[in-house]
PDB file of C-alpha atoms in Angstrom:
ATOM      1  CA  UNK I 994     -69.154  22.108-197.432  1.00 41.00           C
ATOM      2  CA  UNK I 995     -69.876  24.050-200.756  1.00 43.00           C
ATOM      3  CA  UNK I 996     -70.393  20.384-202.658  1.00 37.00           C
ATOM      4  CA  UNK I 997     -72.461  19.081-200.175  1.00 38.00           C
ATOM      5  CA  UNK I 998     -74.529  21.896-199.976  1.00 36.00           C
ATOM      6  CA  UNK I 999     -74.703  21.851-204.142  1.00 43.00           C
ATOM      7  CA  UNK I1000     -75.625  18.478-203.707  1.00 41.00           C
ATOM      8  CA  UNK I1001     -78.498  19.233-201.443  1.00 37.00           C
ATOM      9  CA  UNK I1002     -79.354  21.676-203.780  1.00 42.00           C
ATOM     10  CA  UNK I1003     -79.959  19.482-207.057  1.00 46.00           C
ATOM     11  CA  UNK I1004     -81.581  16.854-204.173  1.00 41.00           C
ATOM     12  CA  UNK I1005     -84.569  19.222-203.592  1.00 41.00           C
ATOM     13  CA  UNK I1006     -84.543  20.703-206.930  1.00 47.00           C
ATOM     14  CA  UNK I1007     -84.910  17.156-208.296  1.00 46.00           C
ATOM     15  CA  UNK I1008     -87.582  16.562-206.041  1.00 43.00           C
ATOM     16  CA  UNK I1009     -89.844  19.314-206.452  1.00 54.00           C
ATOM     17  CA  UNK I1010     -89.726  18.323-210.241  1.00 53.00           C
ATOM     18  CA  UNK I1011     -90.676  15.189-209.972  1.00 48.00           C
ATOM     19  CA  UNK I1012     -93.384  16.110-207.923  1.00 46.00           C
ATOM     20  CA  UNK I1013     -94.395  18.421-210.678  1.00 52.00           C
ATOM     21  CA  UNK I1014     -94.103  16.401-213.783  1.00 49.00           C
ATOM     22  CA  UNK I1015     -94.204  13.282-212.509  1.00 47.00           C
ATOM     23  CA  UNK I1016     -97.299   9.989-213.156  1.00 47.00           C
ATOM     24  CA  UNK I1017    -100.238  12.592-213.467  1.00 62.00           C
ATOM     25  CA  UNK I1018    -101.092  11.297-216.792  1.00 82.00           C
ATOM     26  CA  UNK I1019    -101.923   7.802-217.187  1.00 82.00           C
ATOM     27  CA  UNK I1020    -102.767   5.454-220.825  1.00 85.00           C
ATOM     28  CA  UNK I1021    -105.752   4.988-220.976  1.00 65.00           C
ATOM     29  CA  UNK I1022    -108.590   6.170-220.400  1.00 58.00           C
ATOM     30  CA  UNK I1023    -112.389   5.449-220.501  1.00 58.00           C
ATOM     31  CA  UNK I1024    -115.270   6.566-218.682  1.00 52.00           C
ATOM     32  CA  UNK I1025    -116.706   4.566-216.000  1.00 46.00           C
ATOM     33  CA  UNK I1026    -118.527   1.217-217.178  1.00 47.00           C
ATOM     34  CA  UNK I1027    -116.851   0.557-220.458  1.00 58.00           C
ATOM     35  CA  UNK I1028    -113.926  -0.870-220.926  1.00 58.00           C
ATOM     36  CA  UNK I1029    -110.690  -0.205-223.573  1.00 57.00           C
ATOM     37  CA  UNK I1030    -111.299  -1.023-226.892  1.00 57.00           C
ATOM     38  CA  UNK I1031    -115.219  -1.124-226.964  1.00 61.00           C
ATOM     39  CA  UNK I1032    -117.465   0.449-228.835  1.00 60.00           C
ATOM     40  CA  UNK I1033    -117.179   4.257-228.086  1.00 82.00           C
ATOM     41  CA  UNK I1034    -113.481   3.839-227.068  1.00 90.00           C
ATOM     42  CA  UNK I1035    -109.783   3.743-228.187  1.00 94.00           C
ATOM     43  CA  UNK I1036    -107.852   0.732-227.706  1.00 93.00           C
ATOM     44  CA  UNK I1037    -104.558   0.662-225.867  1.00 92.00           C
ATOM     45  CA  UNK I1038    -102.872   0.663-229.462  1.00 94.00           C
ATOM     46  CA  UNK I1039    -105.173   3.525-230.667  1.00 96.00           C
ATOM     47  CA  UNK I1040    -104.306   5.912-227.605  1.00 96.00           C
ATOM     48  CA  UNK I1041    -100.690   5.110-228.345  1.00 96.00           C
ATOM     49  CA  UNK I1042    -100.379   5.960-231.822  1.00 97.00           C
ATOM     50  CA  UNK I1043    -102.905   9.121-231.184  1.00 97.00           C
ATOM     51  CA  UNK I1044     -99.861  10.440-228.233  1.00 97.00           C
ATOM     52  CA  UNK I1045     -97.478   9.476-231.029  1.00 97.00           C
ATOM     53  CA  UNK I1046     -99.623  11.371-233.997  1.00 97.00           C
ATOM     54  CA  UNK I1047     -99.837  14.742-231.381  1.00 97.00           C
ATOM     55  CA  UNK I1048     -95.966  14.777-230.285  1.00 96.00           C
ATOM     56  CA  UNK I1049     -94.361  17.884-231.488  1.00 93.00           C
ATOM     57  CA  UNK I1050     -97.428  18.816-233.770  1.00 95.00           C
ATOM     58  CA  UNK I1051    -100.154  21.148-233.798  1.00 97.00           C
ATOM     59  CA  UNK I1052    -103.889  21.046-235.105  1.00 98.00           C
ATOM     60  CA  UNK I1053    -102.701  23.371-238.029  1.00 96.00           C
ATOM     61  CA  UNK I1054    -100.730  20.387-239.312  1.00 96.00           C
ATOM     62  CA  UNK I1055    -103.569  18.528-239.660  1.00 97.00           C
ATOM     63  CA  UNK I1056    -105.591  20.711-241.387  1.00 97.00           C
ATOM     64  CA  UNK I1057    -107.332  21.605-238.299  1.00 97.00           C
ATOM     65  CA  UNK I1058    -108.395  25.531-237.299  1.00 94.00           C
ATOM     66  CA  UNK I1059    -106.764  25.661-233.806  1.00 96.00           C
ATOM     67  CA  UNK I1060    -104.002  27.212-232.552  1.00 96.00           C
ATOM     68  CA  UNK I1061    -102.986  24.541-230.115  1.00 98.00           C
ATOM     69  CA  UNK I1062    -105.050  21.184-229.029  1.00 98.00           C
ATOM     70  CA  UNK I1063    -108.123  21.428-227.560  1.00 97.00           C
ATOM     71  CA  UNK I1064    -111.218  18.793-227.171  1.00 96.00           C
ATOM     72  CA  UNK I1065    -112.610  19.796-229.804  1.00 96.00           C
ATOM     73  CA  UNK I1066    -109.338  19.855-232.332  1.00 97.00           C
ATOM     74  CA  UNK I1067    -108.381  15.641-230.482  1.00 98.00           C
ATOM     75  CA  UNK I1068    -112.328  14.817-231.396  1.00 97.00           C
ATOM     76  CA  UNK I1069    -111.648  16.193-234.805  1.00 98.00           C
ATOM     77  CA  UNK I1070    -108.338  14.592-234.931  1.00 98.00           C
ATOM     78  CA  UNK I1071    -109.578  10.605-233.696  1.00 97.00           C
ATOM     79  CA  UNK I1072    -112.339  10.966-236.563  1.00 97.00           C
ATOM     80  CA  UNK I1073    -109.318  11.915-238.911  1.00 97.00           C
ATOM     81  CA  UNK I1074    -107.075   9.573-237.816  1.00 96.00           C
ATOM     82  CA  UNK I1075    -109.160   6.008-236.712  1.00 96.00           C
ATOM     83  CA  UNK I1076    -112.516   7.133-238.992  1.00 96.00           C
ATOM     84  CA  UNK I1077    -114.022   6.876-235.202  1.00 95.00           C
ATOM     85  CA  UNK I1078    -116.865   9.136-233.395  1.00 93.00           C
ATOM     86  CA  UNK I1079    -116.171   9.345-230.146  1.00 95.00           C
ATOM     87  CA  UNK I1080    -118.561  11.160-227.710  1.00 93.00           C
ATOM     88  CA  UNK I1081    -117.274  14.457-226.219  1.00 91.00           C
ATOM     89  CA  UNK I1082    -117.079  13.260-222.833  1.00 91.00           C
ATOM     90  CA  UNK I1083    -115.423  10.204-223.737  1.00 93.00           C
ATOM     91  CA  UNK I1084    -112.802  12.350-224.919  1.00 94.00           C
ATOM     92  CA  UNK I1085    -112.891  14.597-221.648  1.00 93.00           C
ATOM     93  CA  UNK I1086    -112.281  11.439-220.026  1.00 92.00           C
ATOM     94  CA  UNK I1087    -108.804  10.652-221.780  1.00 94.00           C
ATOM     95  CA  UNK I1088    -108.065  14.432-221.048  1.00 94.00           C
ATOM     96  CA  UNK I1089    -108.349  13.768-217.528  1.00 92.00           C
ATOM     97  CA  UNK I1090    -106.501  10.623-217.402  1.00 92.00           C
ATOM     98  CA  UNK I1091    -103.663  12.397-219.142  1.00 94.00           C
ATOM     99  CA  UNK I1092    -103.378  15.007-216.144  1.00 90.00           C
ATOM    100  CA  UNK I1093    -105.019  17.683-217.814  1.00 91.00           C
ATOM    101  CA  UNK I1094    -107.608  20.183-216.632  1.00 83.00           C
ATOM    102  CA  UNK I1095    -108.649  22.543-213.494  1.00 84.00           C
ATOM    103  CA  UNK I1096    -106.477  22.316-210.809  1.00 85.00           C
ATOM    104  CA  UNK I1097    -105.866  24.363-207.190  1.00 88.00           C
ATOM    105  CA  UNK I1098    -102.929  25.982-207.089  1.00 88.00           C
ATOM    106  CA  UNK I1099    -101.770  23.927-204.214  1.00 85.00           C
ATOM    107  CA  UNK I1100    -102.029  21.134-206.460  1.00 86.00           C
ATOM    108  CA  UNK I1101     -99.229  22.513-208.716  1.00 84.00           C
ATOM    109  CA  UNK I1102     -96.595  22.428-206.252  1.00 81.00           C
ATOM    110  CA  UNK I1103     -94.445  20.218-204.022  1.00 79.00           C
ATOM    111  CA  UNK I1104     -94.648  19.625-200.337  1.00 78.00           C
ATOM    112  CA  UNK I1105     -92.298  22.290-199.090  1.00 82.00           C
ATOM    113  CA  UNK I1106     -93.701  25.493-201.297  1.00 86.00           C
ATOM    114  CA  UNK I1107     -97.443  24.700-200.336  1.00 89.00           C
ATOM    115  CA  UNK I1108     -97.268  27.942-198.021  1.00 91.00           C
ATOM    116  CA  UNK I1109     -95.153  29.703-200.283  1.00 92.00           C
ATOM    117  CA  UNK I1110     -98.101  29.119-202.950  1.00 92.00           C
ATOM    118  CA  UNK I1111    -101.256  29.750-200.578  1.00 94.00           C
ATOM    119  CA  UNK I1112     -99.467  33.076-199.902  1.00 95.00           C
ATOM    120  CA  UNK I1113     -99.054  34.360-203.471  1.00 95.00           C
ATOM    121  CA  UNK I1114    -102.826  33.346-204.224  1.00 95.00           C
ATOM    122  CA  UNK I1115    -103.881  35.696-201.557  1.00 96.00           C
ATOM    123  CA  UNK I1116    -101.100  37.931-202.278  1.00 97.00           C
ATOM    124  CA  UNK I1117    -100.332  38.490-205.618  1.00 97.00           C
ATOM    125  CA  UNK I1118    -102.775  36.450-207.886  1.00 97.00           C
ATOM    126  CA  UNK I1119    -105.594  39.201-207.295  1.00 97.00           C
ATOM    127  CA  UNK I1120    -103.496  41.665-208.905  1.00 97.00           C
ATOM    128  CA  UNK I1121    -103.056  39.133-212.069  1.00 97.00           C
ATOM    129  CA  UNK I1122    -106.355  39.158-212.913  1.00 97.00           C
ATOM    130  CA  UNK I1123    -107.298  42.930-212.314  1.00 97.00           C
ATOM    131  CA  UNK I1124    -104.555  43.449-214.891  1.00 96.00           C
ATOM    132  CA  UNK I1125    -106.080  40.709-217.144  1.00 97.00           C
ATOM    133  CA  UNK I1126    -109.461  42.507-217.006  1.00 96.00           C
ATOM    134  CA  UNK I1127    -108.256  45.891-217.491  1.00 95.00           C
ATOM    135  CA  UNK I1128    -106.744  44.560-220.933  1.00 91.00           C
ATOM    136  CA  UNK I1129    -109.267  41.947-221.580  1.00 94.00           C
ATOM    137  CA  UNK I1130    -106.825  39.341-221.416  1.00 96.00           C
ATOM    138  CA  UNK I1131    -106.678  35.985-220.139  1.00 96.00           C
ATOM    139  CA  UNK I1132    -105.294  33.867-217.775  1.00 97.00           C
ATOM    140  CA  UNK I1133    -103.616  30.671-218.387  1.00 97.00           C
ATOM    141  CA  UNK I1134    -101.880  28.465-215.460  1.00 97.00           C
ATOM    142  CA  UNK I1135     -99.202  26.728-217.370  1.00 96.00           C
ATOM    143  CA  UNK I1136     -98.006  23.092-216.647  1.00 94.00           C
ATOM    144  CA  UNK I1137     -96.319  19.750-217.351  1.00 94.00           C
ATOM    145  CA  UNK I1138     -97.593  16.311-216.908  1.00 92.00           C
ATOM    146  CA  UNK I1139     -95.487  13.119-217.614  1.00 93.00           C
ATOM    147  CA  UNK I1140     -97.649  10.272-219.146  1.00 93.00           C
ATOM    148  CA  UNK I1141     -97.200   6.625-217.803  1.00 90.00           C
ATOM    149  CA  UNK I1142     -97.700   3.655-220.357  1.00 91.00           C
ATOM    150  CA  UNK I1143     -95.647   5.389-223.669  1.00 93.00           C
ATOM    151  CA  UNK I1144     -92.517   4.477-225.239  1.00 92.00           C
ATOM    152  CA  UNK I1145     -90.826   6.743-225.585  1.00 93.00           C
ATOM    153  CA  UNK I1146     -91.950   8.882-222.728  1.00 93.00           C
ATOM    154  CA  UNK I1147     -94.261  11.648-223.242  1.00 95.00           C
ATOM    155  CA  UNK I1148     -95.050  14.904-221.982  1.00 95.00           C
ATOM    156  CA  UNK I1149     -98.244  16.873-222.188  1.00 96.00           C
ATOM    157  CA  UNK I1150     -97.784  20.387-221.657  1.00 96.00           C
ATOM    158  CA  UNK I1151    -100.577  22.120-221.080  1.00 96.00           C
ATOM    159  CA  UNK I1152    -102.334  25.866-220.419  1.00 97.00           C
ATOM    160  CA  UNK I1153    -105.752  26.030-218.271  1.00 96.00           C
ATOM    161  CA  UNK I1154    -107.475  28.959-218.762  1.00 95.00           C
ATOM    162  CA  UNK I1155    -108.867  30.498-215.293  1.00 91.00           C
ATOM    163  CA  UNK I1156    -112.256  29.297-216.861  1.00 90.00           C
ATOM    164  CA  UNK I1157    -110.959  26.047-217.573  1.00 91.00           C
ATOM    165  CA  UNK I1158    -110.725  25.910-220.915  1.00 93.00           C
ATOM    166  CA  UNK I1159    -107.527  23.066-222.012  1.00 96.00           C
ATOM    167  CA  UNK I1160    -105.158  23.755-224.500  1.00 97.00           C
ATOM    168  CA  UNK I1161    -101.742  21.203-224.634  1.00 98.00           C
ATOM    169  CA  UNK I1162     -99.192  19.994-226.581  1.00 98.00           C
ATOM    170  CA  UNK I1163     -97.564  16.469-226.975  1.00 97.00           C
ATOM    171  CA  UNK I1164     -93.696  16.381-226.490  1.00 96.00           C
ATOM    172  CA  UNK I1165     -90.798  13.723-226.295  1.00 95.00           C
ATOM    173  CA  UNK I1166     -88.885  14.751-223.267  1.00 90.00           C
ATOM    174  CA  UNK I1167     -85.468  15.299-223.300  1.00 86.00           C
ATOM    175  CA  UNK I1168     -82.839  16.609-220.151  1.00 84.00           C
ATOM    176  CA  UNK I1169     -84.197  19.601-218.610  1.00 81.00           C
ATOM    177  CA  UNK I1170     -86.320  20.457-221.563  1.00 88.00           C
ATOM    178  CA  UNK I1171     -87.730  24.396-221.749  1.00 94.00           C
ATOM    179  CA  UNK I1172     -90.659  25.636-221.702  1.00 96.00           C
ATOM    180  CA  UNK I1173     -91.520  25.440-225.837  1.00 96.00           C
ATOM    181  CA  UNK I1174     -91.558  29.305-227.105  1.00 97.00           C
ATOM    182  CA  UNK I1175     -93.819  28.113-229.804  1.00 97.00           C
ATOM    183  CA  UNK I1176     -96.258  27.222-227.508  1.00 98.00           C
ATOM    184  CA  UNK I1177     -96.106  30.025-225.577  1.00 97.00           C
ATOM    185  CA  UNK I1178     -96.591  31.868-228.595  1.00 97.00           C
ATOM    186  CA  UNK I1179     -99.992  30.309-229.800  1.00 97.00           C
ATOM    187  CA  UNK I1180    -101.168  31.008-226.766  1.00 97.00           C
ATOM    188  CA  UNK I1181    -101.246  34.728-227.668  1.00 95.00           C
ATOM    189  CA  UNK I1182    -103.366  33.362-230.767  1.00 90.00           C
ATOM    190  CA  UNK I1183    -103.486  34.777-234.295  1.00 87.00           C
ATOM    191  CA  UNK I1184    -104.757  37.692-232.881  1.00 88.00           C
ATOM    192  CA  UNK I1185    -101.962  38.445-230.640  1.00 92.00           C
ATOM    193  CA  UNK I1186    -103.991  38.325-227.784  1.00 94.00           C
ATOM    194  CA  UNK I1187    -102.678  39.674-224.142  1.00 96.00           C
ATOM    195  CA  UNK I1188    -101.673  36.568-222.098  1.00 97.00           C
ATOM    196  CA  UNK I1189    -101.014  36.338-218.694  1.00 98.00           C
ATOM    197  CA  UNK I1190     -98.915  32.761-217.765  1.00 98.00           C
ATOM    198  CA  UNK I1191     -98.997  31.639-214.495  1.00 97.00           C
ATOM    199  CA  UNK I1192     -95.850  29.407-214.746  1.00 96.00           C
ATOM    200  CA  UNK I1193     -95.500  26.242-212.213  1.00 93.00           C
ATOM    201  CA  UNK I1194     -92.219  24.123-211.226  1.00 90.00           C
ATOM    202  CA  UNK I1195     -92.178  22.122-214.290  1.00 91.00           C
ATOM    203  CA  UNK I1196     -89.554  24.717-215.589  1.00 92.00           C
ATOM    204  CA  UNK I1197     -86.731  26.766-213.607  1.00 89.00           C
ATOM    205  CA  UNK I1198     -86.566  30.238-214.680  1.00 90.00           C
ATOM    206  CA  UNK I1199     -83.527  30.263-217.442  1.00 91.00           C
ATOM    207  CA  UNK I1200     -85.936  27.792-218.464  1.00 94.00           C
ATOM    208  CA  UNK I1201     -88.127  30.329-219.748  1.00 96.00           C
ATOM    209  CA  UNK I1202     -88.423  31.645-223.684  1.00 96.00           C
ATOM    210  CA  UNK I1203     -86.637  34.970-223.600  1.00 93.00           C
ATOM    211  CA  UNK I1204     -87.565  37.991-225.746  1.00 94.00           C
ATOM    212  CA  UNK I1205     -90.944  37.460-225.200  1.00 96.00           C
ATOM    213  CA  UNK I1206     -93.587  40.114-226.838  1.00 96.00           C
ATOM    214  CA  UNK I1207     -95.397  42.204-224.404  1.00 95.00           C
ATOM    215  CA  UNK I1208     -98.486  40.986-224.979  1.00 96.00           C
ATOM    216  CA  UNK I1209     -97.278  37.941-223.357  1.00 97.00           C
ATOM    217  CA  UNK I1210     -96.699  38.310-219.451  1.00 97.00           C
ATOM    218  CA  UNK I1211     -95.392  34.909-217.629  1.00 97.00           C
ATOM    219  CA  UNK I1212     -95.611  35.286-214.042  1.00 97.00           C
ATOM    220  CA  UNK I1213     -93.537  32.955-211.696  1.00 95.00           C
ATOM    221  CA  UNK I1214     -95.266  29.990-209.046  1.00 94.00           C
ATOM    222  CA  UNK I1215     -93.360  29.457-206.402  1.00 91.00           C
ATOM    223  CA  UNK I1216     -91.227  26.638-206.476  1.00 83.00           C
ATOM    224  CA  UNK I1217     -88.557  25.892-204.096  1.00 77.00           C
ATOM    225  CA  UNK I1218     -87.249  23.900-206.813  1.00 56.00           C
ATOM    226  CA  UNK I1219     -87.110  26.713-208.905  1.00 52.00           C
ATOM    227  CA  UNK I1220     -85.358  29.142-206.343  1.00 46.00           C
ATOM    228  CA  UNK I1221     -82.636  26.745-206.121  1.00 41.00           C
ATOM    229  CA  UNK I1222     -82.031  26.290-209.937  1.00 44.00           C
ATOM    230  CA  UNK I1223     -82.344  29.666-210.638  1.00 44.00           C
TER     231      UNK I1223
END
């Protein structure tokens, strides 16, 4: 009974991540009307070796002033890279494709914690960001997206601001990979900003960096998924 119910256990758990990380992000991307590879666009190859240029890295490496990747810092970074000018909404566009911006919070979790999550919004969330104002903080709703089309896979991991401002990383997954301290870290900025993280699924607790500064405050999503691996 106690295997089966372990079993059952890791059954949901594997389903709620899925859910989570799973075929938001798609290669490629280009806004309506053109097509890959014209003028104004990457072509398959470019986007591939740009997701390969961004995995594990960070602007700073490239001689860029950002903390983490933004639109701005991947614009900067195709002109490095492919000597290429791309509009700013073209770049948007590949953004979007990859699974990142704005999303509802019901869009962050799995079938089963839809209630669970509706409930904290109403519940707990309101109390987030009165802290966050009283500190002049911000808000970030922290994620993970698994990009279709890239060998070897990819992950973008990624932080939306509550006024839905981007910032991500590129990683190569690996078996129940944490959440990246780093990148929690440059979150907080070089001037150690106060950060509140709204964490989803994509990671179960023990997941978490540990020893986090106080100036960093993740707060949990519920995730039946998480629950169960906790």
């Amino acid at each position: 009974m106690g295997v089966a119910l372990r079993d059952a256990r890791r059954s949901v758990t594997s389903w709620c991540r899925r859910h989570t990380i799973g075929g938001d992000g798609a290669v490629a991307a280009v806004r309506r009307g053109q097509r890959q590879g014209e003028p104004g666009t990457l072509s398959r190859e470019q986007e591939l070796e740009l997701i390969d240029a961004l995995r594990g890295g960070y602007p700073d490496a490239f001689g860029l002033d950002e903390e983490l990747w933004t639109r701005q810092s991947l614009h900067a970074l195709i002109e490095q890279q492919f000597d290429l000018t791309l509009d700013v909404g073209v770049v948007g566009a590949y953004l979007r494709a990859w699974g990142l911006g704005p999303r509802e919070p019901r869009e962050r979790a799995c079938g089963l914690c839809v209630g669970a999550v509706e409930r904290w919004v109403r519940s707990e969330y309101p109390a987030i960001t009165r802290a966050a104002q009283e500190h002049l903080a911000e808000v970030y709703w922290v994620g993970r997206v698994r990009l279709r089309g890239t060998m070897p896979a990819a992950d973008v991991i990624s932080a939306v601001s509550s006024r839905g401002r981007v910032r991500f990383m590129v990683t190569t997954p690996s078996v129940d990979p944490p959440l990246p301290r780093e990148f929690v870290h440059r979150l907080s900025g070089a001037e150690r900003r106060t950060v509140h993280l709204i964490v989803d699924g994509s990671w179960a607790r023990n997941e978490w960096p540990r020893r986090l500064p106080r100036r960093i405050v993740p707060h949990p999503l519920p995730s039946c998924g998480r629950a169960l691996a906790a």
